[in-house]
Short mmCIF file of C-alpha atoms in Angstrom, two decimals:
data_model
loop_
_atom_site.label_atom_id
_atom_site.label_comp_id
_atom_site.label_asym_id
_atom_site.label_seq_id
_atom_site.Cartn_x
_atom_site.Cartn_y
_atom_site.Cartn_z
CA MET A 1 9.83 -4.78 62.72
CA SER A 2 7.82 -3.24 60.23
CA MET A 3 9.25 -3.60 56.46
CA SER A 4 9.08 -0.93 53.73
CA SER A 5 6.92 -1.97 50.64
CA ALA A 6 8.85 -2.49 47.44
CA PRO A 7 8.29 0.90 44.87
CA THR A 8 5.24 0.29 42.97
CA ALA A 9 5.11 1.14 39.16
CA PRO A 10 3.10 4.34 37.88
CA VAL A 11 -0.76 3.28 37.46
CA SER A 12 -1.57 3.08 33.63
CA SER A 13 -4.77 5.09 32.81
CA THR A 14 -5.70 2.25 30.15
CA ASP A 15 -4.91 -1.40 29.98
CA ARG A 16 -2.82 -0.60 27.00
CA ILE A 17 0.78 -1.05 28.77
CA ARG A 18 0.61 -4.71 30.29
CA ASN A 19 4.37 -5.29 31.06
CA ARG A 20 5.60 -4.08 34.53
CA GLU A 21 8.93 -2.68 33.41
CA PHE A 22 7.38 -0.75 30.52
CA ARG A 23 4.77 0.83 33.67
CA LYS A 24 7.46 1.71 35.69
CA LYS A 25 8.68 4.21 32.73
CA ILE A 26 5.30 5.98 32.32
CA VAL A 27 6.28 10.01 32.31
CA SER A 28 4.33 13.08 30.68
CA ALA A 29 5.21 13.88 27.12
CA GLU A 30 7.24 16.80 28.57
CA GLU A 31 9.18 14.74 30.69
CA ALA A 32 9.87 12.53 27.70
CA VAL A 33 11.20 15.26 25.41
CA ARG A 34 14.09 16.30 27.77
CA HIS A 35 15.72 13.15 26.35
CA ILE A 36 16.07 15.03 23.05
CA HIS A 37 18.89 17.44 22.93
CA ARG A 38 20.21 20.37 20.41
CA GLY A 39 21.89 18.69 17.33
CA ASP A 40 20.18 15.30 17.85
CA THR A 41 18.88 13.07 14.93
CA VAL A 42 14.99 12.54 16.01
CA ALA A 43 13.23 9.57 14.05
CA ILE A 44 9.57 9.45 14.44
CA SER A 45 7.00 6.85 13.34
CA GLY A 46 4.12 8.00 10.89
CA PHE A 47 3.27 7.77 7.18
CA ALA A 48 1.04 9.37 5.32
CA SER A 49 -1.65 10.42 8.08
CA ALA A 50 -1.49 7.70 10.17
CA GLY A 51 0.73 6.72 13.14
CA THR A 52 2.28 9.99 13.85
CA PRO A 53 3.08 10.55 17.86
CA LYS A 54 0.74 12.85 18.96
CA ALA A 55 1.57 14.16 22.32
CA VAL A 56 5.30 13.91 21.97
CA THR A 57 5.64 15.89 18.96
CA CYS A 58 3.71 18.85 20.41
CA ALA A 59 5.91 18.76 23.54
CA LEU A 60 9.23 18.64 21.30
CA ALA A 61 7.83 21.80 19.21
CA GLU A 62 7.27 23.15 22.46
CA ARG A 63 10.81 22.49 23.45
CA ILE A 64 12.43 23.75 20.52
CA ARG A 65 10.38 26.95 20.59
CA ALA A 66 11.15 27.80 24.07
CA ALA A 67 14.88 27.25 23.59
CA ARG A 68 14.95 29.33 20.62
CA ALA A 69 12.89 32.03 22.17
CA ALA A 70 15.70 31.98 25.09
CA GLY A 71 18.62 32.37 22.52
CA ASP A 72 19.65 28.58 21.97
CA GLU A 73 19.75 27.97 18.33
CA PHE A 74 18.11 24.20 19.30
CA ALA A 75 17.43 22.40 16.47
CA VAL A 76 17.17 18.85 15.35
CA ASP A 77 17.50 16.40 11.85
CA LEU A 78 14.35 14.56 11.62
CA LEU A 79 13.59 11.49 9.96
CA THR A 80 10.05 9.75 9.13
CA GLY A 81 8.86 7.17 7.08
CA ALA A 82 7.09 9.27 4.56
CA SER A 83 4.98 12.20 5.26
CA VAL A 84 3.58 12.44 8.56
CA SER A 85 0.04 14.26 9.71
CA ALA A 86 -0.23 17.40 8.35
CA ASP A 87 -0.62 19.54 12.14
CA THR A 88 2.72 17.86 12.96
CA GLU A 89 4.61 18.71 9.97
CA ARG A 90 3.35 22.58 10.30
CA LEU A 91 4.04 22.56 14.02
CA LEU A 92 7.51 21.35 13.78
CA ALA A 93 8.31 23.32 10.56
CA GLU A 94 6.84 26.61 12.34
CA THR A 95 9.69 26.49 15.04
CA ASP A 96 12.47 26.62 12.83
CA GLY A 97 14.12 23.91 14.71
CA ILE A 98 14.32 21.54 12.00
CA ALA A 99 17.69 21.24 10.37
CA LEU A 100 17.46 18.22 8.03
CA ARG A 101 14.18 16.65 6.68
CA MET A 102 13.92 12.92 5.45
CA PRO A 103 12.50 11.40 3.39
CA TYR A 104 9.38 13.10 2.02
CA GLN A 105 6.52 15.93 3.26
CA ALA A 106 3.38 17.11 2.11
CA GLU A 107 2.76 20.34 3.93
CA PRO A 108 3.12 24.11 2.70
CA THR A 109 4.89 25.28 5.81
CA ALA A 110 7.72 22.55 5.40
CA ARG A 111 7.63 23.07 1.81
CA ALA A 112 8.08 26.43 1.94
CA ARG A 113 11.15 26.40 3.99
CA ILE A 114 12.67 23.62 2.00
CA ASN A 115 12.25 25.66 -1.20
CA ASP A 116 13.50 28.86 1.11
CA GLY A 117 16.97 26.96 2.19
CA ARG A 118 15.93 27.00 5.75
CA ILE A 119 15.44 23.27 5.77
CA ASP A 120 17.75 20.99 4.18
CA TYR A 121 15.90 18.19 2.46
CA VAL A 122 16.89 14.82 1.32
CA ASP A 123 14.69 13.34 -1.38
CA ILE A 124 15.09 9.69 -1.51
CA HIS A 125 13.27 6.38 -2.80
CA LEU A 126 11.26 5.19 0.36
CA SER A 127 13.13 1.68 -0.42
CA HIS A 128 16.51 2.85 0.24
CA VAL A 129 15.48 4.78 3.82
CA ALA A 130 16.15 1.57 5.74
CA GLN A 131 19.36 0.92 4.40
CA GLN A 132 20.85 4.11 4.12
CA VAL A 133 20.18 4.57 7.74
CA TRP A 134 21.72 1.32 8.55
CA GLU A 135 24.79 2.06 6.82
CA GLY A 136 24.98 5.58 8.84
CA CYS A 137 24.54 7.89 6.22
CA TYR A 138 22.45 9.85 8.47
CA GLY A 139 24.67 9.70 11.56
CA ASN A 140 23.61 7.78 14.68
CA VAL A 141 19.58 8.13 15.32
CA ASP A 142 19.83 9.59 19.08
CA VAL A 143 16.01 9.23 19.67
CA ALA A 144 13.09 7.47 18.19
CA VAL A 145 9.66 8.40 19.09
CA VAL A 146 7.35 5.73 18.11
CA GLU A 147 3.34 5.60 18.32
CA VAL A 148 2.15 2.03 19.24
CA ALA A 149 -1.24 0.55 20.00
CA GLY A 150 0.11 -1.17 23.34
CA ILE A 151 2.58 -3.21 24.98
CA THR A 152 1.60 -6.86 25.78
CA GLU A 153 2.84 -8.64 28.79
CA SER A 154 5.89 -10.27 27.49
CA GLY A 155 6.93 -6.83 26.44
CA GLU A 156 6.43 -6.63 22.78
CA LEU A 157 4.45 -3.63 20.61
CA ILE A 158 1.44 -3.76 18.92
CA PRO A 159 1.91 -1.62 15.91
CA ALA A 160 -0.07 1.45 14.97
CA THR A 161 -2.14 2.44 11.88
CA SER A 162 0.86 2.59 10.23
CA VAL A 163 4.18 0.74 10.39
CA GLY A 164 6.40 2.53 7.80
CA ASN A 165 10.03 2.75 9.18
CA SER A 166 9.01 2.20 13.11
CA LYS A 167 10.78 -1.18 12.86
CA THR A 168 14.09 0.37 11.76
CA TRP A 169 13.56 2.95 14.15
CA LEU A 170 13.19 0.78 17.04
CA ASP A 171 16.31 -1.17 15.66
CA VAL A 172 18.84 1.44 15.40
CA ALA A 173 18.02 4.36 17.99
CA GLU A 174 19.96 4.98 20.87
CA LYS A 175 17.22 5.86 23.10
CA ILE A 176 13.21 5.14 22.41
CA ILE A 177 10.07 6.94 23.50
CA LEU A 178 7.15 4.99 23.11
CA GLU A 179 3.76 6.74 22.68
CA VAL A 180 0.80 4.24 23.47
CA ASN A 181 -2.41 5.49 21.90
CA SER A 182 -5.78 3.78 23.38
CA TRP A 183 -7.64 5.36 20.81
CA ILE A 184 -6.21 2.85 18.29
CA PRO A 185 -8.94 0.08 17.83
CA GLU A 186 -7.46 -2.96 19.87
CA GLY A 187 -8.80 -5.14 16.98
CA LEU A 188 -6.32 -3.77 14.81
CA ALA A 189 -3.66 -6.32 16.52
CA GLY A 190 -2.55 -9.34 14.27
CA GLY A 191 -3.15 -7.16 11.24
CA HIS A 192 0.59 -6.51 10.95
CA ASP A 193 3.13 -8.51 9.20
CA ILE A 194 6.64 -7.57 10.73
CA TYR A 195 9.55 -8.87 8.66
CA TYR A 196 12.85 -9.30 10.72
CA GLY A 197 14.62 -10.93 7.82
CA THR A 198 16.43 -8.37 5.94
CA ALA A 199 20.06 -7.99 6.23
CA LEU A 200 22.72 -5.48 4.67
CA PRO A 201 24.95 -7.05 1.70
CA PRO A 202 26.56 -9.42 1.36
CA HIS A 203 24.28 -11.23 4.04
CA ARG A 204 21.25 -10.67 2.00
CA THR A 205 18.65 -13.74 1.44
CA PRO A 206 15.52 -14.14 -0.71
CA ILE A 207 12.57 -12.46 0.50
CA LEU A 208 9.67 -15.44 0.72
CA LEU A 209 6.87 -13.35 -0.28
CA THR A 210 5.29 -14.78 -3.30
CA ASP A 211 1.27 -13.65 -2.81
CA VAL A 212 -0.20 -10.52 -1.67
CA ASP A 213 -1.15 -12.27 1.53
CA ASP A 214 1.82 -14.37 2.64
CA ARG A 215 2.55 -13.73 6.31
CA ILE A 216 6.48 -13.67 6.49
CA GLY A 217 7.21 -12.34 9.50
CA GLN A 218 5.48 -11.67 13.36
CA PRO A 219 2.53 -9.43 14.38
CA PHE A 220 4.38 -7.63 17.10
CA PHE A 221 7.57 -5.14 16.98
CA ARG A 222 10.26 -6.49 19.25
CA VAL A 223 12.37 -3.48 21.45
CA ASP A 224 15.37 -4.04 23.94
CA PRO A 225 13.67 -2.61 26.98
CA GLU A 226 16.98 -1.05 28.18
CA ARG A 227 17.01 1.62 25.33
CA VAL A 228 13.58 2.78 26.03
CA VAL A 229 13.57 5.61 28.34
CA ALA A 230 10.12 7.06 28.27
CA VAL A 231 6.39 5.68 27.81
CA VAL A 232 3.75 8.15 27.28
CA GLU A 233 0.31 7.69 26.92
CA THR A 234 -2.44 9.30 24.71
CA GLU A 235 -5.86 8.62 23.50
CA SER A 236 -5.94 10.87 20.34
CA PRO A 237 -7.26 10.08 16.60
CA ASP A 238 -5.03 10.05 13.62
CA THR A 239 -5.46 13.08 11.66
CA THR A 240 -7.69 12.18 8.74
CA ALA A 241 -7.12 12.91 5.38
CA LYS A 242 -9.18 15.41 3.10
CA LEU A 243 -10.73 13.22 0.12
CA THR A 244 -10.67 15.19 -3.12
CA PRO A 245 -13.90 14.92 -4.62
CA GLN A 246 -13.85 12.97 -7.95
CA ASP A 247 -14.53 15.34 -11.25
CA ALA A 248 -14.99 14.92 -14.98
CA THR A 249 -11.23 14.96 -15.37
CA SER A 250 -10.25 12.39 -12.96
CA ASP A 251 -13.44 10.34 -14.27
CA ALA A 252 -11.94 10.64 -17.70
CA ILE A 253 -8.50 9.50 -16.76
CA ALA A 254 -10.01 6.28 -14.70
CA THR A 255 -11.92 5.46 -18.03
CA HIS A 256 -8.61 5.37 -20.04
CA VAL A 257 -6.92 3.31 -17.42
CA LEU A 258 -10.00 0.84 -17.26
CA ASP A 259 -10.15 0.76 -21.24
CA PHE A 260 -6.24 -0.16 -21.34
CA PHE A 261 -6.96 -3.09 -18.47
CA ARG A 262 -9.67 -4.32 -20.82
CA HIS A 263 -7.46 -4.12 -23.99
CA GLU A 264 -4.55 -5.90 -21.83
CA VAL A 265 -6.75 -8.75 -20.96
CA GLN A 266 -7.69 -9.24 -24.66
CA ALA A 267 -4.16 -9.48 -25.56
CA GLY A 268 -3.18 -12.00 -23.02
CA ARG A 269 -1.32 -9.90 -21.34
CA LEU A 270 -3.08 -9.70 -17.82
CA PRO A 271 -5.43 -12.46 -16.26
CA ALA A 272 -8.91 -11.88 -17.13
CA ASP A 273 -10.52 -11.49 -13.55
CA THR A 274 -8.00 -10.67 -10.97
CA LEU A 275 -5.61 -8.73 -13.35
CA LEU A 276 -2.26 -8.51 -11.25
CA PRO A 277 -1.65 -6.81 -7.77
CA LEU A 278 -2.40 -3.03 -8.33
CA GLN A 279 -0.47 0.25 -6.46
CA SER A 280 -1.86 3.83 -6.53
CA GLY A 281 -0.80 7.08 -5.20
CA ILE A 282 -2.97 9.12 -3.14
CA GLY A 283 -5.28 11.56 -4.79
CA ASN A 284 -8.68 11.92 -6.73
CA VAL A 285 -7.45 10.51 -9.53
CA ALA A 286 -6.43 7.30 -7.88
CA ASN A 287 -9.89 6.92 -6.40
CA ALA A 288 -11.37 7.52 -9.42
CA VAL A 289 -9.72 4.63 -10.74
CA LEU A 290 -10.50 2.56 -7.79
CA ALA A 291 -14.37 3.55 -7.97
CA GLY A 292 -13.98 2.18 -11.87
CA LEU A 293 -12.69 -1.06 -10.84
CA SER A 294 -15.68 -1.58 -8.72
CA SER A 295 -18.18 -1.60 -11.63
CA GLY A 296 -16.18 -3.71 -13.82
CA PRO A 297 -15.69 -7.29 -14.19
CA TYR A 298 -13.16 -7.72 -11.93
CA ARG A 299 -13.20 -10.03 -8.87
CA GLY A 300 -10.82 -11.18 -6.21
CA LEU A 301 -8.24 -8.48 -6.87
CA THR A 302 -5.21 -7.77 -5.00
CA CYS A 303 -3.36 -4.91 -3.61
CA TYR A 304 0.59 -4.45 -3.16
CA SER A 305 0.88 -0.80 -2.28
CA GLU A 306 1.92 1.90 0.09
CA VAL A 307 -1.38 3.52 1.12
CA ILE A 308 -5.08 2.29 1.68
CA GLN A 309 -7.73 5.06 0.99
CA ASP A 310 -11.08 5.06 1.32
CA GLY A 311 -11.66 3.74 -2.24
CA MET A 312 -9.74 0.72 -1.42
CA LEU A 313 -12.31 0.21 1.77
CA GLN A 314 -15.22 0.02 -0.60
CA LEU A 315 -13.69 -2.38 -2.96
CA ILE A 316 -13.08 -4.57 0.15
CA ASP A 317 -16.47 -4.10 0.82
CA ASP A 318 -18.17 -5.26 -2.49
CA GLY A 319 -15.77 -8.15 -2.97
CA THR A 320 -13.84 -6.49 -6.14
CA VAL A 321 -10.61 -6.67 -3.77
CA ARG A 322 -9.97 -10.30 -2.22
CA PHE A 323 -6.79 -8.77 -0.19
CA ALA A 324 -4.61 -5.39 0.20
CA SER A 325 -0.87 -5.29 1.54
CA SER A 326 0.20 -1.73 2.59
CA THR A 327 2.33 -0.02 5.27
CA ALA A 328 -0.45 2.44 6.29
CA PHE A 329 -3.67 3.89 6.13
CA ALA A 330 -4.47 7.23 4.56
CA LEU A 331 -8.31 7.89 5.29
CA SER A 332 -10.89 10.49 5.30
CA ALA A 333 -12.76 11.01 8.66
CA GLU A 334 -15.39 8.73 7.46
CA GLY A 335 -13.08 6.08 5.99
CA LEU A 336 -11.39 6.21 9.46
CA ASP A 337 -14.67 5.81 10.99
CA LYS A 338 -15.59 3.03 9.19
CA LEU A 339 -12.19 1.32 9.74
CA VAL A 340 -12.83 1.53 13.55
CA ARG A 341 -16.15 0.22 13.55
CA ASN A 342 -15.50 -2.79 11.25
CA ILE A 343 -11.93 -3.43 12.24
CA ASP A 344 -12.31 -6.84 12.63
CA PHE A 345 -13.92 -7.23 9.15
CA TYR A 346 -10.93 -5.47 7.81
CA ARG A 347 -8.19 -6.92 9.38
CA GLU A 348 -9.18 -10.43 7.49
CA HIS A 349 -8.33 -8.47 4.49
CA ILE A 350 -5.74 -5.75 5.05
CA LEU A 351 -2.04 -6.57 6.17
CA LEU A 352 0.40 -3.62 7.21
CA ARG A 353 4.00 -4.19 6.61
CA PRO A 354 7.42 -2.03 7.05
CA GLN A 355 7.80 0.32 4.15
CA GLU A 356 11.28 -1.75 3.26
CA ILE A 357 8.99 -4.83 2.54
CA SER A 358 6.03 -3.04 1.12
CA ASN A 359 8.27 -0.72 -1.73
CA HIS A 360 11.01 -3.84 -1.92
CA PRO A 361 12.05 -3.68 -5.48
CA GLU A 362 12.42 -7.61 -5.47
CA ILE A 363 8.80 -8.15 -4.29
CA VAL A 364 7.39 -5.62 -6.70
CA ARG A 365 9.03 -7.47 -9.75
CA ARG A 366 8.12 -10.85 -8.35
CA LEU A 367 4.70 -10.28 -7.96
CA GLY A 368 4.05 -7.98 -11.08
CA VAL A 369 2.55 -5.35 -9.75
CA ILE A 370 0.65 -2.74 -11.51
CA ALA A 371 2.34 0.67 -10.46
CA MET A 372 -0.23 3.81 -10.99
CA ASN A 373 1.63 7.20 -9.75
CA GLY A 374 0.77 11.05 -10.31
CA MET A 375 3.19 13.24 -11.96
CA LEU A 376 3.74 16.89 -12.20
CA GLU A 377 4.84 16.67 -16.13
CA ALA A 378 5.89 14.50 -18.69
CA ASP A 379 7.92 15.25 -22.01
CA ILE A 380 7.41 14.18 -25.35
CA TYR A 381 9.65 11.27 -25.12
CA GLY A 382 8.46 9.89 -21.58
CA ASN A 383 10.54 11.39 -19.23
CA VAL A 384 8.55 12.43 -16.14
CA ASN A 385 9.09 14.84 -13.35
CA SER A 386 7.00 14.51 -10.46
CA THR A 387 8.72 16.69 -7.70
CA HIS A 388 9.76 19.99 -8.86
CA VAL A 389 7.53 23.03 -9.95
CA MET A 390 9.50 24.56 -12.56
CA GLY A 391 12.23 22.24 -12.33
CA THR A 392 13.54 23.90 -9.21
CA ARG A 393 10.72 24.10 -6.03
CA MET A 394 10.45 20.81 -4.28
CA MET A 395 6.59 19.92 -4.25
CA ASN A 396 6.39 16.60 -1.69
CA GLY A 397 9.12 14.23 -3.10
CA ILE A 398 9.36 11.25 -5.02
CA GLY A 399 8.25 8.96 -2.37
CA GLY A 400 7.58 5.18 -3.33
CA SER A 401 6.88 5.84 -6.82
CA GLY A 402 10.23 5.36 -8.22
CA ASP A 403 10.36 1.92 -6.31
CA PHE A 404 7.22 0.95 -8.10
CA ALA A 405 7.84 2.46 -11.24
CA ARG A 406 10.91 0.59 -12.29
CA ASN A 407 10.22 -2.50 -10.95
CA GLY A 408 6.48 -2.68 -11.68
CA TYR A 409 4.96 -5.23 -14.32
CA LEU A 410 3.39 -2.22 -15.76
CA SER A 411 4.40 1.67 -14.94
CA MET A 412 1.76 4.42 -15.70
CA PHE A 413 1.82 8.08 -14.54
CA LEU A 414 -1.12 9.97 -14.27
CA SER A 415 -1.97 13.75 -14.74
CA PRO A 416 -4.73 16.05 -16.07
CA SER A 417 -3.40 17.70 -19.41
CA THR A 418 -3.28 21.09 -18.06
CA ALA A 419 -2.87 22.88 -14.56
CA ARG A 420 -3.58 26.69 -13.60
CA ASN A 421 -6.75 27.08 -15.56
CA GLY A 422 -4.67 25.99 -18.88
CA ALA A 423 -1.52 28.36 -18.15
CA ILE A 424 0.52 25.20 -17.73
CA SER A 425 0.96 21.81 -19.92
CA SER A 426 1.64 18.85 -18.08
CA ILE A 427 3.19 17.66 -21.81
CA VAL A 428 6.14 19.82 -22.20
CA PRO A 429 9.03 19.27 -24.51
CA MET A 430 11.92 18.51 -22.13
CA VAL A 431 11.13 18.17 -18.21
CA PRO A 432 13.89 20.65 -16.47
CA HIS A 433 14.00 17.88 -13.46
CA ILE A 434 13.65 14.04 -14.23
CA ASP A 435 12.60 11.64 -11.45
CA HIS A 436 11.45 8.92 -13.58
CA THR A 437 13.54 8.32 -17.16
CA GLU A 438 11.89 7.45 -20.36
CA HIS A 439 13.12 4.08 -19.49
CA ASP A 440 11.02 3.48 -16.32
CA VAL A 441 7.66 4.71 -17.96
CA GLN A 442 5.61 2.73 -20.13
CA ILE A 443 2.06 4.41 -20.22
CA LEU A 444 1.22 8.31 -19.70
CA VAL A 445 -2.20 8.94 -19.19
CA THR A 446 -4.54 12.21 -19.22
CA GLU A 447 -7.91 13.33 -19.61
CA GLN A 448 -7.36 13.51 -23.39
CA GLY A 449 -6.14 9.79 -23.62
CA LEU A 450 -3.70 7.04 -23.13
CA ALA A 451 0.11 6.92 -24.40
CA ASP A 452 1.37 3.42 -24.59
CA LEU A 453 5.13 3.74 -25.03
CA ARG A 454 6.15 0.30 -25.03
CA GLY A 455 8.13 -0.95 -28.30
CA LEU A 456 8.54 2.93 -29.47
CA ALA A 457 11.45 4.52 -30.45
CA PRO A 458 11.95 8.23 -29.54
CA ARG A 459 10.64 10.09 -32.60
CA ARG A 460 7.37 7.92 -32.56
CA ARG A 461 6.57 8.20 -28.99
CA SER A 462 6.93 12.13 -29.23
CA ARG A 463 4.03 11.93 -31.78
CA VAL A 464 2.03 9.38 -29.79
CA VAL A 465 2.48 11.66 -26.59
CA ILE A 466 1.31 14.77 -28.31
CA GLU A 467 -1.51 13.24 -29.81
CA LYS A 468 -2.55 11.31 -27.23
CA CYS A 469 -1.91 13.42 -23.89
CA ALA A 470 -1.32 16.88 -24.58
CA HIS A 471 -4.20 19.31 -24.50
CA PRO A 472 -5.75 20.35 -27.83
CA ASP A 473 -4.27 24.04 -27.21
CA TYR A 474 -1.04 23.14 -26.89
CA ARG A 475 -0.52 20.25 -29.75
CA ALA A 476 0.45 22.94 -32.20
CA GLU A 477 3.18 24.19 -30.54
CA LEU A 478 4.49 20.87 -29.30
CA THR A 479 4.14 19.79 -32.74
CA ASP A 480 6.06 22.73 -34.20
CA TYR A 481 8.75 21.99 -31.70
CA VAL A 482 8.99 18.17 -32.89
CA GLU A 483 9.43 18.90 -36.53
CA ARG A 484 11.76 21.72 -36.09
CA ALA A 485 14.12 19.46 -33.82
CA GLU A 486 13.84 16.66 -36.49
CA ALA A 487 14.73 19.19 -39.11
CA THR A 488 17.75 20.19 -37.74
CA GLU A 489 21.14 19.00 -39.22
CA GLY A 490 22.04 16.09 -36.80
CA ALA A 491 19.07 15.85 -35.20
CA GLY A 492 20.25 12.48 -33.51
CA HIS A 493 17.85 9.68 -32.18
CA THR A 494 16.29 12.09 -29.82
CA PRO A 495 15.95 15.46 -31.42
CA HIS A 496 15.76 18.25 -29.20
CA LEU A 497 16.43 22.50 -29.90
CA LEU A 498 18.45 22.72 -27.11
CA GLY A 499 17.72 26.49 -26.75
CA GLU A 500 14.09 26.10 -26.71
CA ALA A 501 13.96 22.79 -24.90
CA PHE A 502 12.45 24.56 -21.79
CA GLY A 503 10.88 27.30 -23.58
CA PHE A 504 7.74 26.32 -22.32
CA HIS A 505 8.68 26.79 -18.63
CA GLN A 506 10.87 30.02 -19.30
CA ARG A 507 7.47 31.72 -21.02
CA PHE A 508 5.50 30.84 -17.85
CA GLN A 509 7.91 32.38 -15.57
CA GLN A 510 8.23 35.53 -17.48
CA THR A 511 4.57 35.83 -18.70
CA GLY A 512 2.20 33.68 -16.42
CA THR A 513 1.49 30.99 -19.35
CA MET A 514 3.34 28.31 -21.46
CA HIS A 515 1.67 29.64 -24.64
CA ALA A 516 3.62 31.62 -27.09
CA ARG A 517 1.88 34.61 -27.59
#
C-alpha cells in the first residue's frame, strides 16, 4: 500500500531561513499584508535610513490605496523606531491611510500632512517609546513588521542594520510579519547586543553597562513562533542618506567645538586623549565635527549614540575611534558600500543595541556622554527649539536629543546663526516652542562662536549668547531688546518684554524677514 508523503515546507530562495517551521510560513508580501486590517496599530522596524521593511510596506501602501479607492476609509496607526526610509515614509503618507504617527519622521510629504492636521503626530523622547507601548498608551499593537537578516536553525532572528524598537515590537505584537532580507551581509551577525533585562516599575534593576563596548545581552532577537503569521523574502538594499557637503559654516562650528574640547582638557574636565563618549546628531555639522577630530590629538575615542554616519566609519578606519555603540546606521551610498565590503572589520568596532538602551538616561549619565545636537533656534537665555518652525509647524521631532541633552556630561546645541539667506536669526529673544529648557542647555554654538552658559545667571547669559552666537546683523536688535527689558519696572530674574518677545517671528511672518524695517 502506498503512503502519501508528508507535506513539504515552501522552498526558500536563500539559505537565510534555516528553521523548518518558519519556512512553512513563507508567503508573498501581498499575502502577508492581508493580516493587516482597517484600524490596526502597525509597528514597523527601521531607524533613520536603515532596517525599514521593503516589500511589506510597499504592499501595505497598495492595500490601503486600493481600499480607499473603493470607498473604504482604510487607515492604520503607524509606530516606528524613529524615522524610516524616506521612500517608505512618503509612500505610506501619500495613501492618506495613516491616522496616527509616532515617534519621529523626516520626510516632506508626511510633514505636510502632519501640519495640515491630516495625520495625528505624537512627538516623544525616543527613550520613552518602549515603556509607553508596554503600558498600552497606544492600545494593542496588532501587527509588527520587522526586517531581519536571517532566522537561525533554532528560530532566533538575526537583526538587520538597525535595531531601534524591533525588540519591543516582537515582544508585544499580537501578529508578526518577518521580512528576511538576504541583501544584508551575513557578517553583520554578532554585531548586535539585544538586552532583555528591562522591566516596568517597580521591578526595574540596574543596567550593568559601564563601558561603551560592554555586551550585556545576546546577539539575536527571540520570538514566539506562534505569533509569526508570515515570512517574506527580499533582497533589497537599505535606502541611503544624502550626505550634505561640509561648507564654511559647518567647518567654523566644528572649529569652535574642537577649541572648546581643548579648553576643557586643559581645565582638567575632560581626559586628554580619549575625551568622553561622543553623541552627535545627523547632518553636515556633525560630520564636520567628526572630521575635525581625526586631525586632532585624540586616539581611542568612543561613541555612544543613536546613529553611525560616514564620518564615524572614517574615524574607526584611522584609529581615532576605538568603539562605537549605536542603534542604527545612517550612511550615504558610499558609506554603505564601505560597510558591506568591510563588515568583518567594522563588526569588531561597532555594536547595535535597542534604542531603549542606546538612549537610556541612566546609561547616558553614567558614561558621561558629550551630547552634540542640532537646533532650529535658541533664545537669549538658552532655551532651545529643535522641532517647530515659527513655533507651530513641525519639522521632524525631538528624537533622542532630549535623552542625551538632559543626561549628558556636556549638553551642546549647534546651528548656523541665520537661515533663509539671513532673513531668519537662530538667536531670538524668546523661542515660541521649547524642547530643551535653559536648565538642560550648557553650550550653544554657531559659526560666530561658542557660548558656555555654565555658571551664568540669566542676565549675564543673555549677553554671552548675543556676543558669541548671534549673527552681527542681529546683535544690535537683540541687545536693544535686552536693555529695554532690563530697564522696565519689575524686570525680574529673567527680563522680557512680553509684548515683543515673539516680535522677531511676527515680523518674519508679516514681512519675510526678522529684521526691523
